[in-house]
CSV table of C-alpha atoms in Angstrom, one decimal:
chain,number,residue,atom,x,y,z
A,15,UNK,CA,44.3,60.6,8.4
A,16,UNK,CA,43.4,57.8,10.9
A,17,UNK,CA,43.8,54.1,10.3
A,18,UNK,CA,41.0,51.7,10.3
A,19,UNK,CA,41.1,48.0,11.0
A,20,UNK,CA,39.3,46.0,8.2
A,21,UNK,CA,38.6,42.3,8.3
A,22,UNK,CA,36.8,40.4,5.6
A,23,UNK,CA,34.1,37.9,6.6
A,24,UNK,CA,33.1,36.7,3.1
A,25,UNK,CA,33.8,37.8,-0.3
A,26,UNK,CA,32.4,36.4,-3.5
A,27,UNK,CA,34.5,34.9,-6.3
A,28,UNK,CA,33.7,37.6,-8.8
A,29,UNK,CA,34.3,40.3,-6.1
A,30,UNK,CA,30.9,41.8,-6.5
A,31,UNK,CA,29.8,41.0,-3.0
A,32,UNK,CA,31.7,41.5,0.2
A,33,UNK,CA,31.1,41.5,3.9
A,34,UNK,CA,33.7,42.9,6.2
A,35,UNK,CA,34.1,44.4,9.7
A,36,UNK,CA,35.5,47.9,10.1
A,37,UNK,CA,36.8,48.9,13.6
A,38,UNK,CA,37.6,52.3,15.0
A,39,UNK,CA,35.0,54.3,13.1
A,40,UNK,CA,32.2,56.5,14.4
A,41,UNK,CA,28.6,55.7,13.4
A,42,UNK,CA,28.6,59.0,11.5
A,43,UNK,CA,31.7,58.0,9.5
A,44,UNK,CA,30.2,54.5,8.8
A,45,UNK,CA,27.1,56.1,7.5
A,46,UNK,CA,29.1,58.5,5.5
A,47,UNK,CA,30.9,55.6,3.7
A,48,UNK,CA,27.5,53.9,3.0
A,49,UNK,CA,26.1,57.1,1.5
A,50,UNK,CA,29.2,57.8,-0.5
A,51,UNK,CA,29.1,54.2,-1.9
A,52,UNK,CA,25.5,54.8,-3.1
A,53,UNK,CA,25.5,58.4,-4.3
A,54,UNK,CA,29.1,59.7,-4.6
A,55,UNK,CA,31.1,57.1,-6.5
A,56,UNK,CA,30.6,57.9,-10.2
A,57,UNK,CA,30.0,55.2,-12.7
A,58,UNK,CA,29.6,55.2,-16.5
A,59,UNK,CA,26.2,54.7,-17.9
A,60,UNK,CA,24.5,55.2,-21.2
A,61,UNK,CA,22.8,58.6,-21.3
A,62,UNK,CA,22.2,59.6,-24.9
A,63,UNK,CA,21.4,57.6,-28.0
A,64,UNK,CA,21.7,58.3,-31.7
A,65,UNK,CA,19.2,55.9,-33.2
A,66,UNK,CA,19.9,55.0,-36.8
A,67,UNK,CA,17.2,52.4,-37.2
A,68,UNK,CA,14.7,51.1,-34.7
A,69,UNK,CA,11.9,48.9,-36.2
A,70,UNK,CA,11.4,46.9,-33.0
A,71,UNK,CA,8.2,46.9,-30.9
A,72,UNK,CA,9.7,49.3,-28.4
A,73,UNK,CA,10.0,53.1,-28.7
A,74,UNK,CA,13.5,54.7,-28.8
A,75,UNK,CA,13.0,56.1,-25.3
A,76,UNK,CA,12.2,52.7,-23.8
A,77,UNK,CA,15.3,51.2,-25.5
A,78,UNK,CA,17.3,54.1,-24.1
A,79,UNK,CA,16.1,53.5,-20.6
A,80,UNK,CA,16.9,49.8,-20.8
A,81,UNK,CA,20.4,50.5,-22.1
A,82,UNK,CA,21.0,53.1,-19.5
A,83,UNK,CA,20.4,50.6,-16.7
A,84,UNK,CA,23.0,48.1,-18.1
A,85,UNK,CA,26.0,48.5,-15.8
A,86,UNK,CA,29.3,49.3,-17.6
A,87,UNK,CA,32.7,48.5,-16.2
A,88,UNK,CA,34.3,51.7,-14.9
A,89,UNK,CA,37.9,51.5,-13.9
A,90,UNK,CA,38.3,53.9,-10.9
A,91,UNK,CA,40.4,57.0,-11.6
A,92,UNK,CA,40.5,56.6,-15.4
A,93,UNK,CA,37.8,59.0,-16.3
A,94,UNK,CA,36.8,62.5,-15.4
A,95,UNK,CA,33.3,63.4,-14.4
A,96,UNK,CA,31.3,64.2,-17.5
A,97,UNK,CA,33.6,62.3,-19.8
A,98,UNK,CA,31.9,60.2,-22.4
A,99,UNK,CA,32.5,56.9,-24.1
A,100,UNK,CA,30.8,55.9,-27.3
A,101,UNK,CA,29.2,52.4,-27.7
A,102,UNK,CA,27.4,50.9,-30.7
A,103,UNK,CA,24.7,48.3,-31.1
A,104,UNK,CA,23.6,46.7,-34.3
A,105,UNK,CA,21.3,43.7,-34.3
A,106,UNK,CA,19.2,42.4,-37.2
A,107,UNK,CA,16.2,40.2,-36.4
A,108,UNK,CA,15.1,37.5,-35.9
A,109,UNK,CA,17.3,37.7,-32.9
A,110,UNK,CA,17.4,39.1,-29.4
A,111,UNK,CA,19.6,42.1,-28.8
A,112,UNK,CA,21.7,41.6,-25.6
A,113,UNK,CA,23.7,44.0,-23.6
A,114,UNK,CA,26.7,41.9,-24.7
A,115,UNK,CA,26.1,43.0,-28.3
A,116,UNK,CA,27.2,46.5,-27.3
A,117,UNK,CA,30.5,47.3,-28.8
A,118,UNK,CA,32.6,49.9,-27.0
A,119,UNK,CA,35.1,52.3,-28.4
A,120,UNK,CA,37.2,52.1,-25.3
A,121,UNK,CA,38.8,48.8,-24.3
A,122,UNK,CA,38.4,49.5,-20.5
A,123,UNK,CA,34.6,50.0,-20.8
A,124,UNK,CA,32.4,47.0,-21.5
A,125,UNK,CA,28.9,45.8,-20.3
A,126,UNK,CA,29.5,44.2,-16.9
A,127,UNK,CA,26.7,41.7,-17.6
A,128,UNK,CA,26.4,40.3,-21.1
A,129,UNK,CA,23.1,38.4,-20.9
A,130,UNK,CA,20.6,41.2,-20.3
A,131,UNK,CA,18.0,41.0,-23.0
A,132,UNK,CA,17.4,44.5,-24.4
A,133,UNK,CA,14.7,43.7,-27.0
A,134,UNK,CA,13.4,40.7,-28.9
A,135,UNK,CA,13.6,41.4,-32.6
A,136,UNK,CA,11.3,39.6,-35.1
A,137,UNK,CA,11.8,38.9,-38.8
A,138,UNK,CA,12.9,42.1,-40.6
A,139,UNK,CA,13.2,44.1,-37.5
A,140,UNK,CA,16.4,45.9,-36.8
A,141,UNK,CA,18.0,47.9,-34.1
A,142,UNK,CA,21.0,50.0,-34.9
A,143,UNK,CA,22.2,52.8,-32.7
A,144,UNK,CA,25.2,54.7,-31.2
A,145,UNK,CA,25.2,55.5,-27.5
A,146,UNK,CA,27.1,57.9,-25.4
A,147,UNK,CA,28.0,56.7,-21.9
A,148,UNK,CA,28.7,59.5,-19.4
A,149,UNK,CA,30.5,59.4,-16.0
A,150,UNK,CA,28.1,60.7,-13.4
A,151,UNK,CA,27.0,60.3,-9.7
A,152,UNK,CA,24.2,58.2,-8.2
A,153,UNK,CA,22.7,61.5,-7.1
A,154,UNK,CA,21.9,62.4,-10.6
A,155,UNK,CA,20.3,59.2,-11.7
A,156,UNK,CA,20.1,55.8,-10.0
A,157,UNK,CA,21.7,54.2,-13.1
A,158,UNK,CA,25.0,55.8,-12.0
A,159,UNK,CA,24.9,54.1,-8.6
A,160,UNK,CA,27.8,51.7,-8.2
A,161,UNK,CA,26.5,50.1,-5.0
A,162,UNK,CA,23.4,48.0,-4.8
A,163,UNK,CA,21.8,47.3,-1.4
A,164,UNK,CA,24.7,48.6,0.6
A,165,UNK,CA,24.3,48.6,4.4
A,166,UNK,CA,25.9,48.1,7.7
A,167,UNK,CA,25.1,46.9,11.2
A,168,UNK,CA,26.8,47.0,14.6
A,169,UNK,CA,29.1,44.1,15.4
A,170,UNK,CA,27.5,42.4,18.4
A,171,UNK,CA,28.7,40.3,21.3
A,172,UNK,CA,26.7,37.8,23.2
A,173,UNK,CA,27.2,37.4,26.9
A,174,UNK,CA,25.9,34.5,28.9
A,175,UNK,CA,24.3,35.9,32.1
A,176,UNK,CA,22.9,32.7,33.6
A,177,UNK,CA,20.8,29.6,33.1
A,178,UNK,CA,17.2,29.7,31.9
A,179,UNK,CA,14.7,28.8,34.6
A,180,UNK,CA,13.2,25.3,34.3
A,181,UNK,CA,9.8,26.7,33.2
A,182,UNK,CA,11.1,29.7,31.3
A,183,UNK,CA,9.4,30.6,28.0
A,184,UNK,CA,11.1,29.0,25.0
A,185,UNK,CA,10.8,32.0,22.7
A,186,UNK,CA,13.0,32.3,19.7
A,187,UNK,CA,16.0,34.7,20.1
A,188,UNK,CA,16.4,35.9,16.5
A,189,UNK,CA,19.6,37.8,15.8
A,190,UNK,CA,20.8,38.8,12.3
A,191,UNK,CA,24.3,39.9,11.4
A,192,UNK,CA,27.6,38.9,12.8
A,193,UNK,CA,28.6,38.3,16.4
A,194,UNK,CA,32.0,38.3,18.0
A,195,UNK,CA,32.9,35.4,20.2
A,196,UNK,CA,36.3,35.5,21.9
A,197,UNK,CA,37.7,37.5,19.1
A,198,UNK,CA,36.2,35.2,16.4
A,199,UNK,CA,33.6,36.5,14.0
A,200,UNK,CA,30.5,34.3,13.6
A,201,UNK,CA,27.8,35.1,11.0
A,202,UNK,CA,24.4,34.4,12.6
A,203,UNK,CA,23.4,32.2,9.6
A,204,UNK,CA,25.7,29.6,11.0
A,205,UNK,CA,23.2,28.9,13.8
A,206,UNK,CA,20.0,29.6,11.9
A,207,UNK,CA,19.9,33.2,13.2
A,208,UNK,CA,18.5,31.9,16.5
A,209,UNK,CA,20.6,32.3,19.7
A,210,UNK,CA,18.8,29.3,21.3
A,211,UNK,CA,20.7,27.0,18.9
A,212,UNK,CA,24.1,28.3,20.0
A,213,UNK,CA,23.4,28.8,23.7
A,214,UNK,CA,20.7,26.2,24.7
A,215,UNK,CA,19.2,26.7,28.1
A,216,UNK,CA,21.2,29.9,28.7
A,217,UNK,CA,20.0,33.4,29.4
A,218,UNK,CA,22.0,35.7,27.1
A,219,UNK,CA,22.5,39.4,26.7
A,220,UNK,CA,23.3,41.0,23.3
A,221,UNK,CA,25.4,44.1,23.2
A,222,UNK,CA,26.9,46.2,20.4
A,223,UNK,CA,30.7,46.4,20.1
A,224,UNK,CA,31.6,50.1,20.2
A,225,UNK,CA,33.1,51.5,17.0
A,226,UNK,CA,32.8,48.2,15.1
A,227,UNK,CA,30.6,47.9,12.0
A,228,UNK,CA,29.8,45.0,9.7
A,229,UNK,CA,29.4,46.3,6.1
A,230,UNK,CA,27.4,44.4,3.5
A,231,UNK,CA,28.4,45.7,0.0
A,232,UNK,CA,27.1,44.5,-3.3
A,233,UNK,CA,28.0,46.2,-6.5
A,234,UNK,CA,26.3,46.2,-9.9
A,235,UNK,CA,29.5,45.1,-11.6
A,236,UNK,CA,30.8,48.5,-12.7
A,237,UNK,CA,33.7,47.9,-10.2
A,238,UNK,CA,34.6,45.4,-7.6
A,239,UNK,CA,33.3,45.8,-4.0
A,240,UNK,CA,36.8,46.7,-2.6
A,241,UNK,CA,37.3,49.3,-5.3
A,242,UNK,CA,33.9,50.7,-4.5
A,243,UNK,CA,34.6,51.0,-0.8
A,244,UNK,CA,38.0,52.6,-1.4
A,245,UNK,CA,36.5,55.1,-3.9
A,246,UNK,CA,33.8,56.0,-1.4
A,247,UNK,CA,36.4,56.6,1.4
A,248,UNK,CA,38.5,58.7,-1.0
A,249,UNK,CA,35.5,60.8,-2.0
A,250,UNK,CA,34.8,61.5,1.7
A,251,UNK,CA,38.4,62.6,2.3
A,252,UNK,CA,38.3,64.7,-0.9
A,253,UNK,CA,35.2,66.5,0.4
A,254,UNK,CA,36.7,67.1,3.8
A,255,UNK,CA,39.8,68.6,2.1
A,256,UNK,CA,37.6,70.8,0.0
A,257,UNK,CA,35.7,72.0,3.1
A,258,UNK,CA,39.0,72.7,4.9
A,259,UNK,CA,40.2,74.8,1.9
A,260,UNK,CA,36.9,76.6,1.7
A,261,UNK,CA,36.8,77.8,5.3
A,262,UNK,CA,40.5,78.9,5.6
A,263,UNK,CA,41.0,82.6,5.7
B,30,UNK,CA,7.0,43.4,-22.2
B,31,UNK,CA,10.7,42.5,-21.8
B,32,UNK,CA,12.1,41.6,-18.4
B,33,UNK,CA,13.1,44.8,-16.5
B,34,UNK,CA,16.9,45.2,-16.6
B,35,UNK,CA,17.1,45.9,-12.8
B,36,UNK,CA,15.1,45.2,-9.7
B,37,UNK,CA,12.7,48.2,-9.1
B,38,UNK,CA,13.4,48.3,-5.4
B,39,UNK,CA,17.1,47.6,-4.9
B,40,UNK,CA,18.7,48.1,-8.4
B,41,UNK,CA,20.3,44.6,-8.7
B,42,UNK,CA,20.6,43.6,-12.4
B,43,UNK,CA,18.0,40.8,-12.7
B,44,UNK,CA,17.7,40.8,-16.5
B,45,UNK,CA,20.9,38.9,-16.6
B,46,UNK,CA,19.3,35.8,-15.1
B,47,UNK,CA,16.0,35.8,-16.9
B,48,UNK,CA,16.8,33.4,-19.8
B,49,UNK,CA,18.4,30.8,-17.5
B,50,UNK,CA,15.5,31.1,-15.0
B,51,UNK,CA,12.9,30.8,-17.7
B,52,UNK,CA,14.6,27.8,-19.4
B,53,UNK,CA,15.2,25.9,-16.1
B,54,UNK,CA,11.7,26.5,-14.6
B,55,UNK,CA,9.6,26.1,-17.8
B,56,UNK,CA,11.5,23.3,-19.6
B,57,UNK,CA,13.7,21.9,-16.9
B,58,UNK,CA,10.7,21.8,-14.5
B,59,UNK,CA,12.8,22.8,-11.6
B,60,UNK,CA,11.5,24.5,-8.4
B,61,UNK,CA,11.7,28.3,-9.1
B,62,UNK,CA,12.9,28.9,-5.5
B,63,UNK,CA,15.9,26.6,-5.9
B,64,UNK,CA,16.8,28.1,-9.3
B,65,UNK,CA,16.7,31.6,-7.8
B,66,UNK,CA,18.9,30.5,-4.9
B,67,UNK,CA,21.4,29.1,-7.3
B,68,UNK,CA,21.4,32.2,-9.5
B,69,UNK,CA,22.2,34.3,-6.4
B,70,UNK,CA,18.9,36.2,-6.5
B,71,UNK,CA,18.5,36.3,-2.7
B,72,UNK,CA,16.3,39.3,-1.8
B,73,UNK,CA,12.5,39.0,-2.1
B,74,UNK,CA,12.4,42.3,-4.1
B,75,UNK,CA,14.6,40.8,-6.8
B,76,UNK,CA,12.9,37.4,-6.7
B,77,UNK,CA,9.5,38.8,-7.4
B,78,UNK,CA,10.9,40.6,-10.5
B,79,UNK,CA,11.6,37.2,-12.1
B,80,UNK,CA,8.8,35.1,-10.6
B,81,UNK,CA,6.0,37.6,-11.7
B,82,UNK,CA,7.3,38.4,-15.1
B,83,UNK,CA,5.6,37.5,-18.4
B,84,UNK,CA,7.2,38.1,-21.8
B,85,UNK,CA,4.7,40.0,-24.0
B,86,UNK,CA,6.8,40.8,-27.0
B,87,UNK,CA,5.4,37.9,-29.0
B,88,UNK,CA,1.9,39.1,-28.3
B,89,UNK,CA,2.5,42.7,-29.2
B,90,UNK,CA,4.7,42.0,-32.2
B,91,UNK,CA,2.0,41.6,-34.9
B,92,UNK,CA,0.5,45.0,-34.2
B,93,UNK,CA,3.4,47.2,-35.2
Protein backbone atom coordinates (compact mmCIF):
# COMPACT_ATOMS: atom_id res chain seq x y z
CA UNK A 1 0.00 0.00 0.00
CA UNK A 2 1.59 3.27 -1.09
CA UNK A 3 1.44 6.58 0.74
CA UNK A 4 -0.22 9.65 -0.66
CA UNK A 5 0.51 13.20 0.22
CA UNK A 6 -2.71 15.09 1.03
CA UNK A 7 -2.94 18.82 1.63
CA UNK A 8 -6.18 20.70 2.35
CA UNK A 9 -6.89 23.96 0.54
CA UNK A 10 -10.25 24.74 2.04
CA UNK A 11 -12.67 22.94 4.23
CA UNK A 12 -16.09 24.16 5.33
CA UNK A 13 -17.06 24.46 8.97
CA UNK A 14 -19.64 21.69 8.81
CA UNK A 15 -17.09 19.49 7.00
CA UNK A 16 -19.45 18.89 4.10
CA UNK A 17 -17.23 20.57 1.53
CA UNK A 18 -13.53 20.12 1.12
CA UNK A 19 -10.89 20.91 -1.44
CA UNK A 20 -7.53 19.22 -1.21
CA UNK A 21 -4.46 18.31 -3.25
CA UNK A 22 -3.36 14.70 -3.53
CA UNK A 23 0.14 13.96 -4.78
CA UNK A 24 1.66 10.78 -6.03
CA UNK A 25 -1.40 9.24 -7.64
CA UNK A 26 -1.98 8.21 -11.23
CA UNK A 27 -4.86 9.71 -13.20
CA UNK A 28 -6.52 6.28 -13.16
CA UNK A 29 -6.40 6.10 -9.38
CA UNK A 30 -7.67 9.67 -9.03
CA UNK A 31 -10.62 8.83 -11.23
CA UNK A 32 -11.12 5.62 -9.29
CA UNK A 33 -11.46 7.61 -6.06
CA UNK A 34 -13.93 9.97 -7.70
CA UNK A 35 -16.07 7.15 -9.01
CA UNK A 36 -15.91 5.30 -5.70
CA UNK A 37 -17.10 8.42 -3.86
CA UNK A 38 -20.12 8.65 -6.13
CA UNK A 39 -21.14 5.05 -6.60
CA UNK A 40 -19.33 2.80 -4.13
CA UNK A 41 -19.70 4.35 -0.70
CA UNK A 42 -22.99 3.10 0.73
CA UNK A 43 -25.36 5.40 2.58
CA UNK A 44 -28.65 4.90 4.36
CA UNK A 45 -31.77 6.07 2.61
CA UNK A 46 -35.47 5.46 3.07
CA UNK A 47 -36.56 2.75 0.67
CA UNK A 48 -39.86 1.39 1.91
CA UNK A 49 -42.87 2.92 3.63
CA UNK A 50 -45.73 1.56 5.67
CA UNK A 51 -48.33 4.27 5.35
CA UNK A 52 -50.79 4.32 8.22
CA UNK A 53 -52.61 7.46 7.19
CA UNK A 54 -52.04 9.84 4.32
CA UNK A 55 -54.80 12.35 3.68
CA UNK A 56 -52.43 14.93 2.19
CA UNK A 57 -52.66 16.17 -1.41
CA UNK A 58 -49.78 13.93 -2.49
CA UNK A 59 -49.90 10.24 -3.27
CA UNK A 60 -48.05 7.76 -1.04
CA UNK A 61 -45.49 7.14 -3.81
CA UNK A 62 -44.65 10.84 -4.12
CA UNK A 63 -44.17 11.11 -0.36
CA UNK A 64 -42.00 8.00 -0.53
CA UNK A 65 -39.80 9.52 -3.22
CA UNK A 66 -39.36 12.74 -1.28
CA UNK A 67 -38.49 10.90 1.93
CA UNK A 68 -36.03 8.71 0.06
CA UNK A 69 -34.11 11.75 -1.14
CA UNK A 70 -33.65 13.13 2.39
CA UNK A 71 -30.05 12.35 3.41
CA UNK A 72 -29.65 10.34 6.62
CA UNK A 73 -26.50 10.43 8.71
CA UNK A 74 -24.59 7.20 8.14
CA UNK A 75 -21.62 6.57 10.45
CA UNK A 76 -19.07 4.63 8.35
CA UNK A 77 -18.51 1.02 9.29
CA UNK A 78 -21.47 0.74 11.65
CA UNK A 79 -23.90 -0.90 9.27
CA UNK A 80 -23.79 -3.84 6.89
CA UNK A 81 -25.03 -3.53 3.36
CA UNK A 82 -28.74 -4.25 3.24
CA UNK A 83 -29.21 -3.54 6.95
CA UNK A 84 -32.30 -1.50 7.75
CA UNK A 85 -33.20 1.19 10.25
CA UNK A 86 -36.80 2.10 11.06
CA UNK A 87 -37.96 5.71 11.14
CA UNK A 88 -41.40 7.11 11.90
CA UNK A 89 -43.23 10.27 10.90
CA UNK A 90 -46.46 11.57 12.40
CA UNK A 91 -47.72 15.06 11.60
CA UNK A 92 -51.26 16.38 11.99
CA UNK A 93 -52.34 19.40 9.92
CA UNK A 94 -52.50 22.32 9.69
CA UNK A 95 -48.72 22.08 9.64
CA UNK A 96 -45.85 21.27 7.34
CA UNK A 97 -44.16 17.92 7.68
CA UNK A 98 -40.39 18.45 7.68
CA UNK A 99 -37.58 15.96 7.36
CA UNK A 100 -36.70 16.90 10.93
CA UNK A 101 -40.00 15.37 12.09
CA UNK A 102 -38.68 11.91 11.25
CA UNK A 103 -38.01 9.97 14.43
CA UNK A 104 -35.33 7.32 14.16
CA UNK A 105 -35.16 4.06 16.08
CA UNK A 106 -31.35 4.27 16.03
CA UNK A 107 -29.53 7.12 17.74
CA UNK A 108 -26.74 7.14 15.13
CA UNK A 109 -29.15 7.70 12.27
CA UNK A 110 -30.97 11.01 11.85
CA UNK A 111 -31.96 13.28 8.96
CA UNK A 112 -28.85 15.29 8.00
CA UNK A 113 -30.98 18.28 7.06
CA UNK A 114 -33.95 19.10 9.24
CA UNK A 115 -35.68 21.83 7.23
CA UNK A 116 -36.62 19.98 4.07
CA UNK A 117 -40.37 20.39 3.60
CA UNK A 118 -41.96 17.01 2.80
CA UNK A 119 -45.58 18.06 2.43
CA UNK A 120 -47.78 20.94 3.47
CA UNK A 121 -50.77 19.67 5.46
CA UNK A 122 -54.05 21.59 5.61
CA UNK A 123 -56.78 21.45 8.27
CA UNK A 124 -57.72 17.83 9.14
CA UNK A 125 -55.04 16.34 6.92
CA UNK A 126 -52.66 13.87 8.49
CA UNK A 127 -49.52 12.00 7.56
CA UNK A 128 -48.52 9.01 9.63
CA UNK A 129 -46.07 6.41 8.43
CA UNK A 130 -43.21 4.11 9.25
CA UNK A 131 -40.21 3.98 6.95
CA UNK A 132 -37.40 1.49 6.46
CA UNK A 133 -34.06 3.03 5.58
CA UNK A 134 -31.68 0.62 3.89
CA UNK A 135 -27.90 0.79 3.37
CA UNK A 136 -27.09 0.57 -0.32
CA UNK A 137 -24.79 1.93 -3.04
CA UNK A 138 -25.11 4.89 -5.37
CA UNK A 139 -25.12 2.39 -8.23
CA UNK A 140 -28.54 1.15 -7.17
CA UNK A 141 -30.22 4.52 -6.78
CA UNK A 142 -28.93 8.08 -6.77
CA UNK A 143 -30.46 8.62 -3.32
CA UNK A 144 -27.70 6.40 -1.91
CA UNK A 145 -24.92 8.60 -3.30
CA UNK A 146 -22.86 10.13 -0.51
CA UNK A 147 -20.97 12.52 -2.78
CA UNK A 148 -22.56 15.41 -4.60
CA UNK A 149 -20.70 17.07 -7.48
CA UNK A 150 -17.40 15.34 -6.79
CA UNK A 151 -14.61 16.18 -9.20
CA UNK A 152 -10.90 16.72 -9.64
CA UNK A 153 -8.50 18.72 -11.78
CA UNK A 154 -4.81 18.68 -12.39
CA UNK A 155 -2.77 20.92 -10.17
CA UNK A 156 -1.13 23.46 -12.51
CA UNK A 157 1.94 25.64 -12.54
CA UNK A 158 2.35 28.93 -14.31
CA UNK A 159 5.69 29.73 -15.86
CA UNK A 160 6.62 33.21 -17.04
CA UNK A 161 8.27 32.82 -20.43
CA UNK A 162 8.75 36.48 -21.31
CA UNK A 163 7.20 39.92 -21.65
CA UNK A 164 4.17 40.61 -23.78
CA UNK A 165 4.89 42.67 -26.88
CA UNK A 166 3.88 46.31 -26.83
CA UNK A 167 1.01 45.75 -29.24
CA UNK A 168 0.11 42.22 -28.14
CA UNK A 169 -3.57 41.25 -27.87
CA UNK A 170 -5.00 41.85 -24.42
CA UNK A 171 -7.09 38.69 -24.34
CA UNK A 172 -8.29 37.24 -21.04
CA UNK A 173 -6.30 34.24 -19.82
CA UNK A 174 -8.95 32.36 -17.90
CA UNK A 175 -7.81 29.55 -15.64
CA UNK A 176 -9.95 27.74 -13.11
CA UNK A 177 -8.68 25.53 -10.32
CA UNK A 178 -5.58 25.78 -8.21
CA UNK A 179 -2.09 26.79 -9.27
CA UNK A 180 1.17 26.04 -7.52
CA UNK A 181 3.59 28.90 -7.15
CA UNK A 182 6.96 28.22 -5.49
CA UNK A 183 5.41 25.45 -3.45
CA UNK A 184 2.44 27.58 -2.44
CA UNK A 185 -1.10 26.67 -3.49
CA UNK A 186 -3.14 29.55 -4.88
CA UNK A 187 -6.82 29.07 -5.81
CA UNK A 188 -7.49 30.93 -9.06
CA UNK A 189 -10.48 32.74 -7.49
CA UNK A 190 -7.93 34.87 -5.64
CA UNK A 191 -7.09 36.70 -8.86
CA UNK A 192 -10.49 36.53 -10.53
CA UNK A 193 -9.60 33.40 -12.54
CA UNK A 194 -7.67 35.60 -14.96
CA UNK A 195 -3.91 35.21 -15.23
CA UNK A 196 -3.58 38.78 -16.56
CA UNK A 197 -4.35 40.04 -13.06
CA UNK A 198 -1.51 38.05 -11.51
CA UNK A 199 1.09 38.43 -14.24
CA UNK A 200 0.38 41.78 -15.93
CA UNK A 201 2.30 42.27 -19.15
CA UNK A 202 3.87 38.81 -19.05
CA UNK A 203 3.63 35.93 -21.42
CA UNK A 204 2.89 32.80 -19.43
CA UNK A 205 2.71 29.08 -20.01
CA UNK A 206 0.44 26.83 -17.95
CA UNK A 207 1.49 23.28 -17.28
CA UNK A 208 0.06 20.36 -15.32
CA UNK A 209 1.99 19.13 -12.31
CA UNK A 210 2.46 15.39 -12.87
CA UNK A 211 0.70 13.14 -10.38
CA UNK A 212 -0.95 15.98 -8.45
CA UNK A 213 -4.72 16.37 -8.38
CA UNK A 214 -7.03 18.91 -6.79
CA UNK A 215 -10.18 17.23 -5.54
CA UNK A 216 -13.41 19.07 -4.94
CA UNK A 217 -15.66 17.05 -2.66
CA UNK A 218 -19.12 17.92 -1.46
CA UNK A 219 -21.28 15.50 0.48
CA UNK A 220 -25.03 15.44 0.99
CA UNK A 221 -24.54 15.36 4.77
CA UNK A 222 -24.74 11.60 5.28
CA UNK A 223 -21.06 11.72 6.31
CA UNK A 224 -18.29 14.30 6.39
CA UNK A 225 -16.13 14.89 3.32
CA UNK A 226 -12.97 13.35 4.89
CA UNK A 227 -14.96 10.28 5.91
CA UNK A 228 -16.34 9.96 2.40
CA UNK A 229 -12.88 10.11 0.82
CA UNK A 230 -11.45 7.55 3.24
CA UNK A 231 -14.40 5.22 2.69
CA UNK A 232 -13.93 5.56 -1.08
CA UNK A 233 -10.22 4.71 -0.89
CA UNK A 234 -10.97 1.76 1.42
CA UNK A 235 -13.54 0.45 -1.02
CA UNK A 236 -10.96 0.58 -3.82
CA UNK A 237 -8.46 -1.38 -1.74
CA UNK A 238 -11.16 -3.86 -0.74
CA UNK A 239 -11.97 -4.47 -4.39
CA UNK A 240 -8.33 -4.87 -5.29
CA UNK A 241 -7.92 -7.46 -2.50
CA UNK A 242 -11.01 -9.25 -3.74
CA UNK A 243 -9.57 -9.40 -7.25
CA UNK A 244 -6.23 -10.67 -5.97
CA UNK A 245 -7.96 -13.45 -4.09
CA UNK A 246 -10.13 -14.35 -7.05
CA UNK A 247 -7.26 -14.75 -9.51
CA UNK A 248 -4.94 -16.75 -7.23
CA UNK A 249 -4.56 -20.38 -8.08
CA UNK B 1 -46.17 21.34 -6.04
CA UNK B 2 -43.66 21.21 -3.16
CA UNK B 3 -40.04 22.28 -3.62
CA UNK B 4 -38.00 19.31 -4.92
CA UNK B 5 -35.85 17.82 -2.17
CA UNK B 6 -32.71 17.71 -4.32
CA UNK B 7 -31.34 19.46 -7.35
CA UNK B 8 -32.31 17.46 -10.45
CA UNK B 9 -28.86 17.78 -11.97
CA UNK B 10 -26.28 17.44 -9.22
CA UNK B 11 -28.22 16.03 -6.26
CA UNK B 12 -27.50 18.77 -3.72
CA UNK B 13 -30.25 19.06 -1.11
CA UNK B 14 -31.99 22.32 -2.04
CA UNK B 15 -35.30 21.81 -0.17
CA UNK B 16 -33.43 22.72 3.00
CA UNK B 17 -33.03 26.33 1.88
CA UNK B 18 -36.46 26.93 0.36
CA UNK B 19 -38.29 28.48 3.31
CA UNK B 20 -35.49 30.88 4.14
CA UNK B 21 -35.05 31.78 0.48
CA UNK B 22 -38.78 32.41 0.06
CA UNK B 23 -39.07 34.43 3.24
CA UNK B 24 -36.08 36.62 2.49
CA UNK B 25 -36.88 37.28 -1.16
CA UNK B 26 -40.66 37.73 -0.85
CA UNK B 27 -40.97 39.49 2.50
CA UNK B 28 -37.43 40.68 3.05
CA UNK B 29 -37.27 42.05 -0.50
CA UNK B 30 -33.64 41.00 -0.81
CA UNK B 31 -31.88 40.31 -4.07
CA UNK B 32 -32.35 36.56 -4.81
CA UNK B 33 -28.78 36.26 -6.12
CA UNK B 34 -27.32 37.54 -2.84
CA UNK B 35 -29.58 35.28 -0.78
CA UNK B 36 -28.52 32.23 -2.80
CA UNK B 37 -24.85 33.15 -2.37
CA UNK B 38 -25.29 33.41 1.38
CA UNK B 39 -27.17 30.11 1.55
CA UNK B 40 -24.26 28.40 -0.20
CA UNK B 41 -26.24 27.48 -3.31
CA UNK B 42 -23.42 28.15 -5.77
CA UNK B 43 -24.04 26.12 -8.88
CA UNK B 44 -26.45 27.35 -11.57
CA UNK B 45 -28.25 23.98 -11.58
CA UNK B 46 -29.17 24.29 -7.88
CA UNK B 47 -29.98 28.00 -8.13
CA UNK B 48 -32.58 27.46 -10.85
CA UNK B 49 -34.34 24.91 -8.63
CA UNK B 50 -35.10 27.64 -6.07
CA UNK B 51 -35.50 30.60 -8.40
CA UNK B 52 -37.98 28.89 -10.73
CA UNK B 53 -40.07 27.14 -8.10
CA UNK B 54 -43.73 27.92 -7.37
CA UNK B 55 -45.60 26.36 -4.45
CA UNK B 56 -48.87 24.91 -5.73
CA UNK B 57 -50.11 22.97 -2.70
CA UNK B 58 -52.50 25.78 -1.72
CA UNK B 59 -54.01 25.76 -5.20
CA UNK B 60 -54.43 21.98 -5.37
CA UNK B 61 -55.60 21.53 -1.77
CA UNK B 62 -59.37 22.27 -2.26
CA UNK B 63 -59.73 19.58 -4.93
CA UNK B 64 -58.91 16.54 -2.86
